[in-house]
PDB file of C-alpha atoms and ligand atoms in Angstrom:
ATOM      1  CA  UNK A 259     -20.409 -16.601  38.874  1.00 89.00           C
ATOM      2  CA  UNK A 260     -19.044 -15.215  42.229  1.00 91.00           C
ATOM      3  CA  UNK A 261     -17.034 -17.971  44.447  1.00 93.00           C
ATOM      4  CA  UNK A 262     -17.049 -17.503  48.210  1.00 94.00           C
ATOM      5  CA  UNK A 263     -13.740 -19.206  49.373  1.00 94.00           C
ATOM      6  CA  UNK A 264     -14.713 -19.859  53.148  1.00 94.00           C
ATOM      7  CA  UNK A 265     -11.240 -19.974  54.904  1.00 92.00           C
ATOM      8  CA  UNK A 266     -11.889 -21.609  57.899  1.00 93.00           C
ATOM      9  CA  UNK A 267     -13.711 -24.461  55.573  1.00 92.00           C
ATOM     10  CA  UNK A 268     -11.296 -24.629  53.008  1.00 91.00           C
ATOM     11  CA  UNK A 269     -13.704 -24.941  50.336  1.00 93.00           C
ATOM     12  CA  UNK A 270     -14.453 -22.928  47.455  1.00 93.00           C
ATOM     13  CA  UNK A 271     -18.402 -21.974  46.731  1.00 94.00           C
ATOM     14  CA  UNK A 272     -19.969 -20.556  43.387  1.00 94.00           C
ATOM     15  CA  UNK A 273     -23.199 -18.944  43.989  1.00 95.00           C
ATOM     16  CA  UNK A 274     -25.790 -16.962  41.763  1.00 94.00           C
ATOM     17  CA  UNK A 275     -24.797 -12.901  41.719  1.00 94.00           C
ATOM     18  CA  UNK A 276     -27.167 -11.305  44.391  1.00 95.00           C
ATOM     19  CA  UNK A 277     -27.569 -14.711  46.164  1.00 97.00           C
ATOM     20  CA  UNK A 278     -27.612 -14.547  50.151  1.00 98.00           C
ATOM     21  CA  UNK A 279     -24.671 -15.471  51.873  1.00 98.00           C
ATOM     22  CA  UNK A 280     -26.186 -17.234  55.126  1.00 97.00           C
ATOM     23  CA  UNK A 281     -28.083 -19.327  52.226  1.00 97.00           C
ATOM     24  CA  UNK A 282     -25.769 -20.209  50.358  1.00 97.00           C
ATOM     25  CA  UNK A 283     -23.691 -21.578  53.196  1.00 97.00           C
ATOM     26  CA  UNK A 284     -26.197 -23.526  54.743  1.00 96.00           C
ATOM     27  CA  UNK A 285     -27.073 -24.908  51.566  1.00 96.00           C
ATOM     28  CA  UNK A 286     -23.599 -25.785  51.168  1.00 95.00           C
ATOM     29  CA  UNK A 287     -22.979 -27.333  54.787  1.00 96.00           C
ATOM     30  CA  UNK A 288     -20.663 -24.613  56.040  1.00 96.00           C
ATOM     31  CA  UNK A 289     -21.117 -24.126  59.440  1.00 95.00           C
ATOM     32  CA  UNK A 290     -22.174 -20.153  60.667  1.00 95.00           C
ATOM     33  CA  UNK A 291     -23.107 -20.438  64.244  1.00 94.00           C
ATOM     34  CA  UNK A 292     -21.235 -21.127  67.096  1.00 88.00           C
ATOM     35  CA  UNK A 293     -23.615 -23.195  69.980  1.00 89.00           C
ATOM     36  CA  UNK A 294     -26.086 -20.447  70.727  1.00 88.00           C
ATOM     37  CA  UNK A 295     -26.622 -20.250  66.933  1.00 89.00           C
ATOM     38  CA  UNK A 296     -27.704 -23.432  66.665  1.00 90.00           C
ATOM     39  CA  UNK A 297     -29.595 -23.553  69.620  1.00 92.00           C
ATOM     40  CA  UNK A 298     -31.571 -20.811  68.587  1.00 91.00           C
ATOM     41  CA  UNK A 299     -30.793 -18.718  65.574  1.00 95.00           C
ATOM     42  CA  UNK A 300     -33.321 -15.795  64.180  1.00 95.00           C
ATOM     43  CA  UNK A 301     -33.551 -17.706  60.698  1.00 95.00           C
ATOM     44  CA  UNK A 302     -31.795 -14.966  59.057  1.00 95.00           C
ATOM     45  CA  UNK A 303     -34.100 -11.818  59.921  1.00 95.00           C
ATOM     46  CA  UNK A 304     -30.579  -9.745  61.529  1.00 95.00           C
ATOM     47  CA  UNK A 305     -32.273  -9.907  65.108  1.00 95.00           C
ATOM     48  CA  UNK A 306     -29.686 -12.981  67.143  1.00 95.00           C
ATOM     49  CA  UNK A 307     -26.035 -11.425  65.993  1.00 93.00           C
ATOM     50  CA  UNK A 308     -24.777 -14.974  65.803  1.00 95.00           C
ATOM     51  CA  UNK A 309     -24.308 -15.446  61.607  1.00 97.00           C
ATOM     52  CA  UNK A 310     -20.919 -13.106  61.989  1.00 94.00           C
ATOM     53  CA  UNK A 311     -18.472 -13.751  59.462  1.00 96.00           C
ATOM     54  CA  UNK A 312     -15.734 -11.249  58.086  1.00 95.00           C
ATOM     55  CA  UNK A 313     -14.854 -10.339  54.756  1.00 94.00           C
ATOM     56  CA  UNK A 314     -10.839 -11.318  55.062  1.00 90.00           C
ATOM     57  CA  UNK A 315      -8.493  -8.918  53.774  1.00 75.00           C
ATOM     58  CA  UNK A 316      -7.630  -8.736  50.013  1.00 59.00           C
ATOM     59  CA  UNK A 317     -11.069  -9.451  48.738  1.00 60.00           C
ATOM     60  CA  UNK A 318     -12.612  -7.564  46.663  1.00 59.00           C
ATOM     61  CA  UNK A 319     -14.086  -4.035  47.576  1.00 71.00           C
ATOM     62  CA  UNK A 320     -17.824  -4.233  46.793  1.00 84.00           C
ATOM     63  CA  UNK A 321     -17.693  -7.848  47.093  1.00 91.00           C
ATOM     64  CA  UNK A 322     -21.077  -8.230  49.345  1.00 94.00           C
ATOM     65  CA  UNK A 323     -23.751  -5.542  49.437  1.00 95.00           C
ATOM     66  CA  UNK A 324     -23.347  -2.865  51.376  1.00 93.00           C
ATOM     67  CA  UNK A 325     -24.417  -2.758  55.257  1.00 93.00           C
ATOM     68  CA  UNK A 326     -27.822  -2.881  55.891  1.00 95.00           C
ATOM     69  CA  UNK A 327     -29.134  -0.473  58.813  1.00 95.00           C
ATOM     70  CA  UNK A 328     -30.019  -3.542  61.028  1.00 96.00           C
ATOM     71  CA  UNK A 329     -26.300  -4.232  60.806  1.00 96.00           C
ATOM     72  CA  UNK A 330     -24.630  -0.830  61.170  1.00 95.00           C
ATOM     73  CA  UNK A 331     -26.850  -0.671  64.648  1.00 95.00           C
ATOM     74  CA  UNK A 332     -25.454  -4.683  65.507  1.00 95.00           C
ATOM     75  CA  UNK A 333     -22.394  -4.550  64.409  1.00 95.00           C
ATOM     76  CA  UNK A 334     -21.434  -1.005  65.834  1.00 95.00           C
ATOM     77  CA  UNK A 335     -18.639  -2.457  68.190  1.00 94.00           C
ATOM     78  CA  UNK A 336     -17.337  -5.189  65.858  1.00 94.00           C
ATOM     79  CA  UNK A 337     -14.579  -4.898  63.687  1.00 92.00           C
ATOM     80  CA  UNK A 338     -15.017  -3.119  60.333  1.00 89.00           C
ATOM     81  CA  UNK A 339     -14.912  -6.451  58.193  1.00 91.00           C
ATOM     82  CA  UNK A 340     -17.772  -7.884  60.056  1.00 94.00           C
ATOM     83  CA  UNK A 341     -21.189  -8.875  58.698  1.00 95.00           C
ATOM     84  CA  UNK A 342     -24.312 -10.248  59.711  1.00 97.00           C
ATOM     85  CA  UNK A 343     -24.349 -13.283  57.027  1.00 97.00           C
ATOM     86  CA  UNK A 344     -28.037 -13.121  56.750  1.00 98.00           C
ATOM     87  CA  UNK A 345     -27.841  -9.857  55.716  1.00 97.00           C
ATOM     88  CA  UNK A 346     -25.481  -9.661  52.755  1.00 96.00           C
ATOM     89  CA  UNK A 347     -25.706 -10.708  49.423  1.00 97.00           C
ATOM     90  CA  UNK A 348     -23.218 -12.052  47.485  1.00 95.00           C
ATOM     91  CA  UNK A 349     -21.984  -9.609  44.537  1.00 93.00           C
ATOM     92  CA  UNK A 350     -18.339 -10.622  43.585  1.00 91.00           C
ATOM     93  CA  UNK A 351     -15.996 -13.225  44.819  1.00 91.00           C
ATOM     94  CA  UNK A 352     -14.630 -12.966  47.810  1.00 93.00           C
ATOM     95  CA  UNK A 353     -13.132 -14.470  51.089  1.00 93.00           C
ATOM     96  CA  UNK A 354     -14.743 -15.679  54.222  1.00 95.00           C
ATOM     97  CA  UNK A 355     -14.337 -15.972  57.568  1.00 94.00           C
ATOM     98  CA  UNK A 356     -16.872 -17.784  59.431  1.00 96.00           C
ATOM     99  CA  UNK A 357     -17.384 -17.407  62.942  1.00 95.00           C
ATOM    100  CA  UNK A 358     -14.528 -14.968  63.500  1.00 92.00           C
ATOM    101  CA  UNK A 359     -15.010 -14.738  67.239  1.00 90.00           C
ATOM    102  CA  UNK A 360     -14.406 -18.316  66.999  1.00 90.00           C
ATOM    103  CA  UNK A 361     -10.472 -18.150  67.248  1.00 85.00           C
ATOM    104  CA  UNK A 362      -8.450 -20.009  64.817  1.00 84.00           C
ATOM    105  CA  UNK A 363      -5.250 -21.570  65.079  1.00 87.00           C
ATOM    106  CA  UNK A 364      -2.989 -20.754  62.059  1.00 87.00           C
ATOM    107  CA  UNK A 365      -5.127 -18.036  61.222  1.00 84.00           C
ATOM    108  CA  UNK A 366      -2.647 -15.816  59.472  1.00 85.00           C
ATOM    109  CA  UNK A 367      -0.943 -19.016  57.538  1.00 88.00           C
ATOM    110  CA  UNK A 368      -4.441 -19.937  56.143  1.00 87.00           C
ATOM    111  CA  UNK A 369      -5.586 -16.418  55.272  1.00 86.00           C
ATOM    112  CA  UNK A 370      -2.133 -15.944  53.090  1.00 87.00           C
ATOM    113  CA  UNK A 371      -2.571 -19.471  51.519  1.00 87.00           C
ATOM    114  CA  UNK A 372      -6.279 -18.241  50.646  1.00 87.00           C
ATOM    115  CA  UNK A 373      -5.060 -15.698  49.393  1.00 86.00           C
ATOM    116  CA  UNK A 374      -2.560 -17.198  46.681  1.00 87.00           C
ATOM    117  CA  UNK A 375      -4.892 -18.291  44.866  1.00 84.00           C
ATOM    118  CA  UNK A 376      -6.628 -15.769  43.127  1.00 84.00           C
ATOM    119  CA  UNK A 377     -10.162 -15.628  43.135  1.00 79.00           C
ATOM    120  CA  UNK A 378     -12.472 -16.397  39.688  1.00 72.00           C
ATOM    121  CA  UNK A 379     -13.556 -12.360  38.476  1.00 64.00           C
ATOM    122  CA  UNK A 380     -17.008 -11.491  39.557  1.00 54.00           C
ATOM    123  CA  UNK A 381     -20.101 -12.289  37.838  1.00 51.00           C
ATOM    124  CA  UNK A 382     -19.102 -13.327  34.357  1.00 50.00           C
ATOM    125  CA  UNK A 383     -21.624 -11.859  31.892  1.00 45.00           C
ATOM    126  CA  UNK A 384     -24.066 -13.643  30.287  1.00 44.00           C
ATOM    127  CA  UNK A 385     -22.406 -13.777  25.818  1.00 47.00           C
ATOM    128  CA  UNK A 386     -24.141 -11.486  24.183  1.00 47.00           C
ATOM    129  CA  UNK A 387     -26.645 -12.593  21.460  1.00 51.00           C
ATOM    130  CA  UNK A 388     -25.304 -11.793  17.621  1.00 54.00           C
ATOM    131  CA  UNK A 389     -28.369 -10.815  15.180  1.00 56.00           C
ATOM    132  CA  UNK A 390     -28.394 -11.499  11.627  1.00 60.00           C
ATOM    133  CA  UNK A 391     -28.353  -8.292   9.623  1.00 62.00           C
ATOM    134  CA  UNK A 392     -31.865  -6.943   9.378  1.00 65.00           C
ATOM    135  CA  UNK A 393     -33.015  -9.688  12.022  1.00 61.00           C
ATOM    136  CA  UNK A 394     -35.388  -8.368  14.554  1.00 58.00           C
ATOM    137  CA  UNK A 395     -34.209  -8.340  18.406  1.00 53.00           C
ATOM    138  CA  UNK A 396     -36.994  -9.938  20.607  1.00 54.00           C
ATOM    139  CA  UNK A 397     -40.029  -8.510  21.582  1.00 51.00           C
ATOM    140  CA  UNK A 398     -39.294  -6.190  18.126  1.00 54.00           C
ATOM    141  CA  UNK A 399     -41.569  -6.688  15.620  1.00 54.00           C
ATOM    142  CA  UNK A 400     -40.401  -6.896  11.792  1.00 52.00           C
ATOM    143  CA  UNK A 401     -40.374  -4.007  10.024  1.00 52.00           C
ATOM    144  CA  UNK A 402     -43.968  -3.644   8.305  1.00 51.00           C
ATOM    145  CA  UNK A 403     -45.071  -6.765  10.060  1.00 49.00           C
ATOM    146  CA  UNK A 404     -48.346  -5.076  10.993  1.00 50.00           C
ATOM    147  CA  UNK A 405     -48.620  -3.373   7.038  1.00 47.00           C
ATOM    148  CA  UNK A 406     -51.559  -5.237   6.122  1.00 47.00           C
ATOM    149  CA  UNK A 407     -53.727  -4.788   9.579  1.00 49.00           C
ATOM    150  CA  UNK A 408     -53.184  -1.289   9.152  1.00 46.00           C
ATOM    151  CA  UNK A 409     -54.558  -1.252   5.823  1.00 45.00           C
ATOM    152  CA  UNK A 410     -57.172  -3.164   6.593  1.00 45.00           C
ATOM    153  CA  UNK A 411     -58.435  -0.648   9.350  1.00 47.00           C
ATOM    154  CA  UNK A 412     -57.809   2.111   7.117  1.00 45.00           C
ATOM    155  CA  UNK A 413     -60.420   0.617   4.525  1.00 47.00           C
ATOM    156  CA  UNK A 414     -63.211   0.019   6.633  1.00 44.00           C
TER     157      UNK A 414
HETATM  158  S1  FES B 247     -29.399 -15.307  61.495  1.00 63.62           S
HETATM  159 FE1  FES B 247     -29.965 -14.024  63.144  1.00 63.62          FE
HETATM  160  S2  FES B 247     -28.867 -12.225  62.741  1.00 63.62           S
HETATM  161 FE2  FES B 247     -28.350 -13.489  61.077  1.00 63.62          FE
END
């Protein structure tokens, strides 16, 4: 499962591949709006610009889903890291910044001690299931399981 290591938070967050990012961080009590946020957000449909949060350096590539159009026309004069929480889901682990126009004393010192520690792998694959010689996978029917119904049309 993906973690999202949210920087300014200190705290480490495993979420469900594909899972939403704003989502999962309200679910988890990390804080994405600054005062005009919370005073009046758009409930995640791209439209305020106040969920920003940047992908910190060293993550992986391909870690969130790429831009959506609503944010390549918000985010055209913010950094290149920046995303509209709301709007990307969560593919591989990865590093957070929330509120990055928030500034952030010991910024650098934080994002290097992030980033010792390496990050879990991405989405860890469900084990595959080992059949039994000659057992059926599911939804497959047994060889000559339907023999005898066969048969039985044929007769009549
Ligand atoms: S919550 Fe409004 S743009 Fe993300």
């Amino acid at each position: 499962m993906p973690v999202i290591r949210f920087v300014r938070e200190g705290r480490d967050v495993e979420c469900y591949p594909g899972e939403n990012l704003r989502e999962v961080a309200l679910r988890e009590g990390i804080e994405l709006y600054g005062l005009k946020g919370r005073l009046g957000n758009c409930g995640g449909c791209g439209q305020c610009i106040t969920c920003f949060v940047e992908v910190v350096d060293g993550s992986v590539s391909g870690s969130l889903s790429p831009r959506t159009g609503v944010e390549e026309q918000k985010l055209r004069r913010r950094p290149e890291g920046w995303r509209l929480a709301c709007q990307a889901l969560v593919q591989e682990s990865l590093l957070v910044l929330t509120r990055p126009q928030v500034g952030l004393p010991d910024a650098e010192a934080l994002v290097a001690a992030a980033l010792l520690q390496p990050l879990p792998a991405g989405p860890t694959a469900w084990p595959a299931v080992e059949l039994a010689p000659g057992e059926p996978a599911e939804g497959e029917e047994e060889p000559g399981a339907n023999a005898g119904q066969v048969e039985t049309q044929s007769q009549g």
